[in-house]
Coordinates of C-alpha atoms in Angstrom, one line a residue:
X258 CA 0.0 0.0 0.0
X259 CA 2.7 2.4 1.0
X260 CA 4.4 2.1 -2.8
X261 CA 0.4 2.5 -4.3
X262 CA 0.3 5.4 -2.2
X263 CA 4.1 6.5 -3.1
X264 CA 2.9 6.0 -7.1
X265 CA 0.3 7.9 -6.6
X266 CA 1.6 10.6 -4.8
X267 CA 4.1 11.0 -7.3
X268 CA 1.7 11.3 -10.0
X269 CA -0.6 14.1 -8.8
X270 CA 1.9 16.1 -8.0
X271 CA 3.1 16.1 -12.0
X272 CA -0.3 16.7 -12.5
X273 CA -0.9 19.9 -10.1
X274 CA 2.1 21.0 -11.7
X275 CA 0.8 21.2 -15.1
X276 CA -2.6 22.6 -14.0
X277 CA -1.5 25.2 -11.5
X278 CA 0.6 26.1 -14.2
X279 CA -2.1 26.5 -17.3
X280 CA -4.5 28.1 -14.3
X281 CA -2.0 30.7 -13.4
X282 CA -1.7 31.8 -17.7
X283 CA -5.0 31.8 -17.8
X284 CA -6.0 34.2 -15.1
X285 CA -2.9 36.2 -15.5
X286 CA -4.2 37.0 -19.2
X287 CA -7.8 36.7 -18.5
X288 CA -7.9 41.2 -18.0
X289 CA -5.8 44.3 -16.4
X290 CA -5.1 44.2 -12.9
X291 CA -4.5 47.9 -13.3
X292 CA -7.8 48.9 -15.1
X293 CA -9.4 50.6 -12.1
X294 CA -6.5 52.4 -11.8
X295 CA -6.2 53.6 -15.7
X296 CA -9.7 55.7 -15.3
X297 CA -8.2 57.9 -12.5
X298 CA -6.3 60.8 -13.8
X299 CA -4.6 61.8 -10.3
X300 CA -0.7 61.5 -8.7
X301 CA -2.2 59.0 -6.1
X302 CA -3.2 56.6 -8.9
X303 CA 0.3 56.9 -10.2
X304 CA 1.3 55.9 -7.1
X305 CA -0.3 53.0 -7.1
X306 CA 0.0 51.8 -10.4
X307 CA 3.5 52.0 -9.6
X308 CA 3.1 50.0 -6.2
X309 CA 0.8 47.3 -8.0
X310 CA 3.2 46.8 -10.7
X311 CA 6.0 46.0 -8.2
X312 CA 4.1 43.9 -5.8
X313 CA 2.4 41.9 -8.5
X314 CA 5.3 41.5 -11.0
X315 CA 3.6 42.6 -13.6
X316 CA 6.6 43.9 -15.2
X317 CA 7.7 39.8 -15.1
X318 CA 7.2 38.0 -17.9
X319 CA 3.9 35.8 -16.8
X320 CA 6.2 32.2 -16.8
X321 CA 9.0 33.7 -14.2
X322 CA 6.0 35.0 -12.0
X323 CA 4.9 31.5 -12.0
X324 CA 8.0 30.2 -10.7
X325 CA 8.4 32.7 -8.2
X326 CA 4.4 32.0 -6.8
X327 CA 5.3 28.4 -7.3
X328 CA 9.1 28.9 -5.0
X329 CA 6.9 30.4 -2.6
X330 CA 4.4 28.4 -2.0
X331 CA 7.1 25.4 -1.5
X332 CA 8.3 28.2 1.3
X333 CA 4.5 28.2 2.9
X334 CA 4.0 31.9 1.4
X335 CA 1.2 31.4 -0.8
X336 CA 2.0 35.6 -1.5
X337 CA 0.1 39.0 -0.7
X338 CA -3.5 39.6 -3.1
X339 CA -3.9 42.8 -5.2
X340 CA -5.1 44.4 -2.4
X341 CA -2.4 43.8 -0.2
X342 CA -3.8 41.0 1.9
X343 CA -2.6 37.9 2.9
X344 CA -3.5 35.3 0.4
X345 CA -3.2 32.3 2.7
X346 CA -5.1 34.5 5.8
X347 CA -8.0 34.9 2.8
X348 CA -7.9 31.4 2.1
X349 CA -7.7 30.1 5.6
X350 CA -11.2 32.3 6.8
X351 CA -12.8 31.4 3.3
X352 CA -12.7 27.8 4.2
X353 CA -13.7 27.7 7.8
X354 CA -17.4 29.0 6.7
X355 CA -17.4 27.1 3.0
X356 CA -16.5 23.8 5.8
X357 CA -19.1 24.7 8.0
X358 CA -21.8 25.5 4.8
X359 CA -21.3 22.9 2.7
X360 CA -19.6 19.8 4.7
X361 CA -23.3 19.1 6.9
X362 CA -25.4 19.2 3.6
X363 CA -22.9 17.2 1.7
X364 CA -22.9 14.2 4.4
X365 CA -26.8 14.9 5.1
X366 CA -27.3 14.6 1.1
X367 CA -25.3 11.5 0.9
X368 CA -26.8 9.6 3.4
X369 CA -30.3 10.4 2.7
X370 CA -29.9 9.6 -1.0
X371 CA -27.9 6.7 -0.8
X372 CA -30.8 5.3 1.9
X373 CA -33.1 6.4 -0.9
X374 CA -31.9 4.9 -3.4
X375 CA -31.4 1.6 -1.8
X376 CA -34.8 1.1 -0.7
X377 CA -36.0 2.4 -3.9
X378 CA -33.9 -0.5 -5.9
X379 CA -35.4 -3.3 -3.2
X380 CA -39.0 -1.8 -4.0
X381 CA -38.1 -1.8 -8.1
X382 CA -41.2 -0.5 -10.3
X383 CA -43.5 -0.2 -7.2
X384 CA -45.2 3.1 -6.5
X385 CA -42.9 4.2 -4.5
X386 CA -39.9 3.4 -6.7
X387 CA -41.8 5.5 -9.5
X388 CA -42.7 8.8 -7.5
X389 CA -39.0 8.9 -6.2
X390 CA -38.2 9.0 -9.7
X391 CA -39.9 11.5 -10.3
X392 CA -39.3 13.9 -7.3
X393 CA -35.7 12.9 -8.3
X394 CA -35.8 13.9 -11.7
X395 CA -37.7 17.0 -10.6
X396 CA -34.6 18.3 -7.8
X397 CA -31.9 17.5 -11.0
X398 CA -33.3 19.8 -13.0
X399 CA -34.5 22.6 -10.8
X400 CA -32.1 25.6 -10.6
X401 CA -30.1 26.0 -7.4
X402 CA -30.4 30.1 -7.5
X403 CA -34.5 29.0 -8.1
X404 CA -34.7 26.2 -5.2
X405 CA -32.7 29.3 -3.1
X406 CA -35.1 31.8 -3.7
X407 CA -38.0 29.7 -3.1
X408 CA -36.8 28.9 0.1
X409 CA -35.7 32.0 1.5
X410 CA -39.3 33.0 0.7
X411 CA -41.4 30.3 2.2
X412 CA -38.9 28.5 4.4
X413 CA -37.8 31.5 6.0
X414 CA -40.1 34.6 5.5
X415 CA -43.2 33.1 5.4
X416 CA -42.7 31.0 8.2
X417 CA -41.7 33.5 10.2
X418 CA -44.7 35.4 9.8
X419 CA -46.9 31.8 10.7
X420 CA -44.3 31.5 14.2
X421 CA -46.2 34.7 15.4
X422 CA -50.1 32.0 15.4
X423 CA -48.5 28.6 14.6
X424 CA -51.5 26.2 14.1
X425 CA -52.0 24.1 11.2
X426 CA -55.2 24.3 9.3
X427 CA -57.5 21.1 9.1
X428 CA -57.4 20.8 5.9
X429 CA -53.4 21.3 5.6
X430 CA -53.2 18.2 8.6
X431 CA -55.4 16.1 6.4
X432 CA -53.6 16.2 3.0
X433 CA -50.2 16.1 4.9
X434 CA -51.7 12.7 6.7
X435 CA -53.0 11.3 3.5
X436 CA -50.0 11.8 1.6
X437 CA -47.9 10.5 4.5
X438 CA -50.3 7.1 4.2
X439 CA -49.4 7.1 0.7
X440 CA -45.6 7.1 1.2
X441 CA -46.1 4.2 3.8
X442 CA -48.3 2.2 1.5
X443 CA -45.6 2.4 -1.2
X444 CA -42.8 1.4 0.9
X445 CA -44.3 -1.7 1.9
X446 CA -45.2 -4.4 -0.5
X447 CA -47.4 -7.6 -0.4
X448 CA -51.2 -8.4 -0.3
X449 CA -53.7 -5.6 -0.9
X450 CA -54.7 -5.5 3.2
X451 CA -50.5 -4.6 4.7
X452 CA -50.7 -2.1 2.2
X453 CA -53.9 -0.8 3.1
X454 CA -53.2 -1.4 7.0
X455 CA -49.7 0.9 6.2
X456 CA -51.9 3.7 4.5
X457 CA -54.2 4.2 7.6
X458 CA -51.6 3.3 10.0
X459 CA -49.1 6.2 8.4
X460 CA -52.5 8.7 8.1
X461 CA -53.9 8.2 11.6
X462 CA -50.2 8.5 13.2
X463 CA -49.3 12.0 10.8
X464 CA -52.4 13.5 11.3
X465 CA -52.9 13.0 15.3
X466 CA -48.9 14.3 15.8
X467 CA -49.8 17.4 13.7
X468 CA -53.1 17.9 15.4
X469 CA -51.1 17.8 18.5
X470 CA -48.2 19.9 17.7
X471 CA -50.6 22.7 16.3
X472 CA -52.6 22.5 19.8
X473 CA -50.1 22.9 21.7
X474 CA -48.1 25.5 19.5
X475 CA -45.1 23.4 19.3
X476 CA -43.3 25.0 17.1
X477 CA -43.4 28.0 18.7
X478 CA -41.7 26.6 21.5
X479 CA -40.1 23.2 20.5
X480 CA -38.8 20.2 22.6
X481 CA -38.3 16.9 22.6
X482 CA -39.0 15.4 26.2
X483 CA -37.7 12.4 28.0
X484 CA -40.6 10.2 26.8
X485 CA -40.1 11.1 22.7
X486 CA -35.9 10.4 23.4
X487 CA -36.5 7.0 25.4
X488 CA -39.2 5.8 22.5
X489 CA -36.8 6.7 19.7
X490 CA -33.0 5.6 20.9
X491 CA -34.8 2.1 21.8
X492 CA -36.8 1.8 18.6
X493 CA -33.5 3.2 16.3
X494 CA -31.0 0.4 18.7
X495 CA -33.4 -2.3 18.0
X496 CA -34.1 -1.4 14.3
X497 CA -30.1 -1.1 14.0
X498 CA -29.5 -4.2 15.9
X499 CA -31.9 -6.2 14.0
X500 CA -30.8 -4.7 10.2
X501 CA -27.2 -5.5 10.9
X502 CA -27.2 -8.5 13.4
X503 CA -30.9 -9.8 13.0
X504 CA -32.3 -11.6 15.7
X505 CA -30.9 -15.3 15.7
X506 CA -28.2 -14.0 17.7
X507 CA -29.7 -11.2 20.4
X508 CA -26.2 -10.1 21.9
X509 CA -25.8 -7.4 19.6
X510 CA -29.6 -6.4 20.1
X511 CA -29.2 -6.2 23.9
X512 CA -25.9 -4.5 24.3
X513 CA -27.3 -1.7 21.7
X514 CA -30.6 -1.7 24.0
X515 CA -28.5 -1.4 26.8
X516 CA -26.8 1.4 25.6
X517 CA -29.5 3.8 24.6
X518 CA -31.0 2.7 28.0
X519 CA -28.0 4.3 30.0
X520 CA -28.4 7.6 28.1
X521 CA -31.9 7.6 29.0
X522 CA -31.3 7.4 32.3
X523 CA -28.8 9.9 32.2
X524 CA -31.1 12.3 30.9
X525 CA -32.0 14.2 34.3
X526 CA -28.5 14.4 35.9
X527 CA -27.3 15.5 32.6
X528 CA -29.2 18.7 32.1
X529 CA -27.3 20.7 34.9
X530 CA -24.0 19.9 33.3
X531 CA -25.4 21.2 30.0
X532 CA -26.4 24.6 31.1
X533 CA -23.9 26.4 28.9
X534 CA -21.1 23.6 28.3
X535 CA -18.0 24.7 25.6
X536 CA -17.4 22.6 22.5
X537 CA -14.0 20.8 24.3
X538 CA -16.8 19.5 26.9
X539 CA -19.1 18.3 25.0
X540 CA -16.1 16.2 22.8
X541 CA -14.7 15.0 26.1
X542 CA -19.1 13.8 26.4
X543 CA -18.6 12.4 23.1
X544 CA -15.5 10.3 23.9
X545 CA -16.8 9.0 27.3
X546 CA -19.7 7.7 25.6
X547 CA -17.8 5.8 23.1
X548 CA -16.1 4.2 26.0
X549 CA -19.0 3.6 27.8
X550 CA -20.9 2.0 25.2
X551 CA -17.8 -0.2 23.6
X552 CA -17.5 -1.3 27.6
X553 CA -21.0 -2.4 27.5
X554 CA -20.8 -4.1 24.1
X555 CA -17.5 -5.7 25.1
X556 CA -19.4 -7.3 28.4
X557 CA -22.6 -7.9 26.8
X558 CA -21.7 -9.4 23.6
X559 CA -20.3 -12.6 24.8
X560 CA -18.9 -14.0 21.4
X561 CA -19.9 -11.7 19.1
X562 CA -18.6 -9.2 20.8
X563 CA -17.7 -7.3 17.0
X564 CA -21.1 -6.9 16.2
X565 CA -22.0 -5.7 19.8
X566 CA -19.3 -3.2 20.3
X567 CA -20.3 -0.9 17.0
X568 CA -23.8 -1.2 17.6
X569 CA -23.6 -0.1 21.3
X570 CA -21.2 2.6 20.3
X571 CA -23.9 4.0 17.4
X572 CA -27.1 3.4 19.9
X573 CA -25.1 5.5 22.6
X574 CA -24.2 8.7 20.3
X575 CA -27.5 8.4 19.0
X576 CA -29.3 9.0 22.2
X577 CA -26.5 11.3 23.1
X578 CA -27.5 13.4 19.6
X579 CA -31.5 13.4 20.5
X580 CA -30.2 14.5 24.2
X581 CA -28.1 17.4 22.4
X582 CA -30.9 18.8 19.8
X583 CA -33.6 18.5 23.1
X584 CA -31.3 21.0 25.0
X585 CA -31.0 23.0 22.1
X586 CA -34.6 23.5 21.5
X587 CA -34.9 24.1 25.6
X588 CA -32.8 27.5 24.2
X589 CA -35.3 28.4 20.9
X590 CA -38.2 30.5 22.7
X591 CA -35.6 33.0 24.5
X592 CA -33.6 32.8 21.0
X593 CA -36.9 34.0 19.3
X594 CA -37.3 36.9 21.4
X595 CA -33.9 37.4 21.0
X596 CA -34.2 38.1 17.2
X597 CA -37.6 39.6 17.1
X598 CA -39.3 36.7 17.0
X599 CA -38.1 36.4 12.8
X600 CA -35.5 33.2 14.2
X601 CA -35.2 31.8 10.6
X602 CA -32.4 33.6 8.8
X603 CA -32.0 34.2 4.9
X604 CA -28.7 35.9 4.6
X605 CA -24.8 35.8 6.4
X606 CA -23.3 33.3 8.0
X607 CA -24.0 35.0 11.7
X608 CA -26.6 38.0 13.3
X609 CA -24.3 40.7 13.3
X610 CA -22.6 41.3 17.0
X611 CA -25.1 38.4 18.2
X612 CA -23.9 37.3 21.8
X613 CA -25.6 34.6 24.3
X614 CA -24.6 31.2 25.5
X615 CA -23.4 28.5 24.2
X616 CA -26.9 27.1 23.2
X617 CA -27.9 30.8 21.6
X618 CA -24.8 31.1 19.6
X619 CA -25.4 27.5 18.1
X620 CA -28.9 28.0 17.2
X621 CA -28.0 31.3 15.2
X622 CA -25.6 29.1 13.8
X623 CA -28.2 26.5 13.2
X624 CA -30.9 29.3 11.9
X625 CA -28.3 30.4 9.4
X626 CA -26.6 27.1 8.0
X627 CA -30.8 25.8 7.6
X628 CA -31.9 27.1 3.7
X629 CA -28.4 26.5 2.3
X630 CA -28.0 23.4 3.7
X631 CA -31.5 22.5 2.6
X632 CA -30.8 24.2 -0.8
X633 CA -27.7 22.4 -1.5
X634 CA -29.4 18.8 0.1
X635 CA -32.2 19.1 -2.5
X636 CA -30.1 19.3 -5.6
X637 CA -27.5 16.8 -4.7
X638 CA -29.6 13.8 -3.1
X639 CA -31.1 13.6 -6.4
X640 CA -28.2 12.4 -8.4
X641 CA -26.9 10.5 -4.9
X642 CA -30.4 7.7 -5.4
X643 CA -29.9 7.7 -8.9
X644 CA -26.5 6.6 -9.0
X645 CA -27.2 4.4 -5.5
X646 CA -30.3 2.7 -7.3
X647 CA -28.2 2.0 -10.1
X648 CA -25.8 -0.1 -8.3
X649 CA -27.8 -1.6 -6.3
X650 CA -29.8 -2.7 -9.2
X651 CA -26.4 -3.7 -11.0
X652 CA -25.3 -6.0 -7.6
X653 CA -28.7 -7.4 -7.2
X654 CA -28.7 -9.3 -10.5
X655 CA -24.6 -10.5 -9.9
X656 CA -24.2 -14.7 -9.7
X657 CA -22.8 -14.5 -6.3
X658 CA -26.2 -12.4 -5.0
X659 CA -28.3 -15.5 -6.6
X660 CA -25.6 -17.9 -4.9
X661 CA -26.0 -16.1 -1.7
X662 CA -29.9 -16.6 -1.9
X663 CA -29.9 -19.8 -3.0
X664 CA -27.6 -21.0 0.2
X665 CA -30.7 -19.9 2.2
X666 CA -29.4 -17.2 3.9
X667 CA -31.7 -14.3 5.2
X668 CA -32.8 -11.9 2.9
X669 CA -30.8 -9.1 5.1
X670 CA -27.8 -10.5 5.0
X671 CA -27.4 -10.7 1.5
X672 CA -28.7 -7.0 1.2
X673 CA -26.0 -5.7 3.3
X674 CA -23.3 -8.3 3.7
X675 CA -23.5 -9.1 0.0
X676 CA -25.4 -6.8 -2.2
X677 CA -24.8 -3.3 -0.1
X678 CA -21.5 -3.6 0.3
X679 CA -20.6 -4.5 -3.7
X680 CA -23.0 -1.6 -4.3
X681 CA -21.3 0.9 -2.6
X682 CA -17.6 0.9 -4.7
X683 CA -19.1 3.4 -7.3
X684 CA -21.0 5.3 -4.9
X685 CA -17.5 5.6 -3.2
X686 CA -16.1 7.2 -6.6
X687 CA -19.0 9.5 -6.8
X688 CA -18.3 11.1 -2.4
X689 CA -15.1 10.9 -3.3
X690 CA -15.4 13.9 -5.7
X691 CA -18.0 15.4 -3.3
X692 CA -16.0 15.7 -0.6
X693 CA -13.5 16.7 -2.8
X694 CA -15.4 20.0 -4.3
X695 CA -16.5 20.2 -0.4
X696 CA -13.3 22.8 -0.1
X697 CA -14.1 24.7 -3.7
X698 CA -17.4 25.7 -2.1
X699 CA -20.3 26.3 -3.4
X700 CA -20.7 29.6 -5.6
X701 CA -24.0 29.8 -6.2
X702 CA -25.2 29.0 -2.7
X703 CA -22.7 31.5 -1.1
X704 CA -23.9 34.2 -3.3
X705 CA -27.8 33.8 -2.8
X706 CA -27.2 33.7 0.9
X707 CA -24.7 35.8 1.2
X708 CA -21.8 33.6 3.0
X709 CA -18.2 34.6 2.3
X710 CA -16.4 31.3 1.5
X711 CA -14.4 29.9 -0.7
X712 CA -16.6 30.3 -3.9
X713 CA -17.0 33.6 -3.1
X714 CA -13.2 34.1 -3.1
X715 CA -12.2 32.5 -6.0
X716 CA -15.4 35.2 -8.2
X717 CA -14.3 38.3 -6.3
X718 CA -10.4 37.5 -7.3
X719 CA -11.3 36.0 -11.1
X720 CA -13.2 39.4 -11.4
X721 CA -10.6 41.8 -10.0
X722 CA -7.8 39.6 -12.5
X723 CA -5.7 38.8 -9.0
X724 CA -4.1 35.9 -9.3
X725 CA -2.7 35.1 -6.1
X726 CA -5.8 34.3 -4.9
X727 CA -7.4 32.2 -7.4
X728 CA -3.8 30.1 -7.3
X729 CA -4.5 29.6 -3.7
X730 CA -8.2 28.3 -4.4
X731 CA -7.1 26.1 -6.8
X732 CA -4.4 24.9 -4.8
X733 CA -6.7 23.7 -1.9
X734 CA -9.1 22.1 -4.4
X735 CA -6.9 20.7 -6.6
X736 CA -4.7 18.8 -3.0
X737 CA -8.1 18.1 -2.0
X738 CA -9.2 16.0 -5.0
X739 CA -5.9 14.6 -4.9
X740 CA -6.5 12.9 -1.3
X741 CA -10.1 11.9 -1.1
X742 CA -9.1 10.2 -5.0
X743 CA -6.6 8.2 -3.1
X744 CA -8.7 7.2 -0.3
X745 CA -11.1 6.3 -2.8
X746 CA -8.9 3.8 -4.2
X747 CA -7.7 2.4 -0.5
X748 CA -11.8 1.9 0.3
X749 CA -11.8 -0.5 -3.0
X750 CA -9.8 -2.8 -1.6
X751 CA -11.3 -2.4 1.8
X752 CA -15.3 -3.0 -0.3
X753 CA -14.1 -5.9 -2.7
X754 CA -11.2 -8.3 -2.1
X755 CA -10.7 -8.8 -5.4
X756 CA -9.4 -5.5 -5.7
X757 CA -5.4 -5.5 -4.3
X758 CA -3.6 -2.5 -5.0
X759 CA -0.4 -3.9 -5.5

């Protein structure tokens, strides 16, 4: 592995070579850094022609200044912008808020498409397989600056304005309800009756939480409660316990139940040491329930202690993560006030000199990051069950998938210890470039809602003709692609041993 990784190393750097190289032409003859300064007819814009010429080298021939951006950036100087600012300072503060925007709805858009797309390929040509072809279809080919603007509208002004009276009209609960029945009768297959029994099991159970919610004005102060977070960690550690482990063997099952039941209990003596907790004590949290929970799936998973261990350890942060959103919501009716009751922002990245506690500052956080992420999550989970149904579709049909079913194994293991995991080698190829264009940004995103990141950079600087900082752009991206390409290839060997990369 470590000459595949020494090969390929190698390689990219030729490659980044060549491209920084062709990038840095291209922008340095794309205009006239000194254009702005041409109109003005004064001494002071002699001045600093002159001081723009010298500390851009644009008396150098365009190769030499190359060379000398390229000996600097091998120094750690990635070189001062037009405007006399550091490049890598730029750089540095442009990716903290493109990380923050676009990493959550990148993993967020994976995962729910890749889950939709699965269950959509094991439910081929059924009803639900069809309308998630179509809403799919529909999210490809909207426009991002479209979806943006729709939201900021609806999403954000509109239901503001509802926040001040938040009940649901009747007749908005009952088509909700009734097209929540639909969705569960078309994720379930068989006779005529389980499908009917999932329609008015998924209408009854919509339309009663709605009713409830809008009684009690939920929304305009949230919660979860102890009751919802103990229902739902022990549902999701049996449902996880049972898809990965199944119940032959109910180790795994009970260490994961065991698990969420320890964060339950924890629930009371926890909220006094989360009354305004930094982000070092909450990881330090984090990291003692992973020890907790492997030490419970170590001593409760007698033999198969591998299954118990990872399922205990995803059952525990799990509860953790329902503890952590019902202690934010605790903070969302004071947060309100705090903001004029209008909590749902549409532009920036922050309210402007916004102070509070650790739970206040997160929600604005949270407010703010809500229509990108949900902009960005809409476009991209579209082409994520495509290509996920695809696969899975592909795998499904292999010899060894028929083999496997033939043997009489259970239908879940040969969905995800046969089928799922073959499926997910081209998936991997496709978050591999995801993650990768994670650093570029996103330009049109960052632009509709106003967020200064890295795709707003690399505009401002192609406009202005500076070089420096489009060089250090590509230079993040382009390293970027370079690593998540490699661990790309190291998770093929990992998904299919058939693959070696010797």
């Amino acid at each position: 592995m470590l000459a595949f990784i020494a090969r390929r190393l190698a390689t990219a750097t030729l490659v980044l070579l060549v491209a920084t190289f062709i990038m840095y032409v291209l922008v340095a003859l794309s205009g006239d850094p000194l254009a702005d300064l041409r109109e003005q007819n004064t001494p002071e814009a002699q001045q600093k022609m002159a001081f723009r010429t010298k500390n851009m080298q644009l008396d150098v021939p365009v190769p030499l200044r190359y060379l000398s951006w390229l000996a600097g950036v091998f120094r750690g100087d990635l070189g001062i912008s037009k405007n006399g600012e550091d490049v890598a300072s730029m750089v540095g503060s442009a990716m903290t808020a493109t990380l923050q925007l676009v990493v959550i709805a990148t993993v967020l858009g994976a995962v729910i498409g890749i889950t939709i797309g699965i269950v959509s390929a094991l439910r081929q040509y059924s009803a639900f397989d069809h309308a998630i072809t179509f809403a799919a279809f529909v999210c490809f080919s909207l426009p991002l600056f479209w979806v943006a603007t729709m939201l900021k509208q609806y999403v954000a002004i509109e239901f503001n304005t509802w926040l001040k009276d938040p009940t649901i009209p009747i007749g908005v609960i009952a088509a909700i309800a009734v097209l929540a029945g639909l969705l569960w009768a078309a994720v379930f297959t068989g006779s005529a009756k389980l499908r009917l029994s999932a329609f008015a099991i998924g209408l009854v159970s919509t339309g009663a939480v709605l009713f409830f919610l809008s009684e009690t004005h939920w929304f305009a102060d949230p919660g979860l409660g102890l009751p919802f977070i103990a229902i739902v960690s022990l549902l999701a550690a049996a449902g996880l316990a049972l898809l990965i482990s199944g119940y032959e063997h109910p180790r795994p099952l009970y260490a994961a139940l065991a698990a969420a039941a320890v964060g339950i209990l924890l629930y009371l003596p926890l909220q006094s040491l989360l009354a305004d907790p930094s982000v070092l004590e909450l990881l330090g949290f984090a990291l003692l329930t992973v020890v907790v929970c492997a030490a419970i799936g170590y001593g409760v998973g007698g033999l198969l202690r591998r299954q118990a261990i990872p399922l205990a350890i995803a059952s525990g942060l799990f509860t953790a993560a329902l503890i952590f959103v019902d202690r934010l919501l605790q903070a969302w009716d004071s947060y309100s006030a705090s903001v004029n009751g209008r909590p749902i922002a549409t532009i920036g990245s922050a309210t402007p000199n916004y102070t509070g506690d650790f739970w206040h500052v997160s929600l604005d956080a949270a407010t703010h990051l809500l229509l990108p992420t949900l902009a960005l999550i809409l476009v991209g989970l579209a082409s994520h069950s495509r290509y996920s149904r695809a696969s899975m579709l592909e795998v499904m049909n292999q010899d060894y998938v028929r083999t496997a079913r033939a043997k009489g194994l259970p239908e879940r293991t040969v969905i995800v210890k046969h089928a799922f995991r073959n499926g997910m080698i081209p998936i991997t190829t496709i978050l591999a470039l995801d993650f990768a264009g994670v650093v570029g940004g996103a330009v049109v995103t960052e632009s509709v809602f106003g967020w200064k990141g890295m795709g707003s950079l690399f505009t401002k600087a192609l406009h202005e003709v500076d070089p420096l900082p489009v060089m250090g752009f590509f230079l993040v991206v382009g390293i970027s692609i370079v690593l998540w390409n490699m661990i790309a290839d190291v998770a093929y060997a990992y998904l299919d041993p058939r693959i070696r990369l010797s």
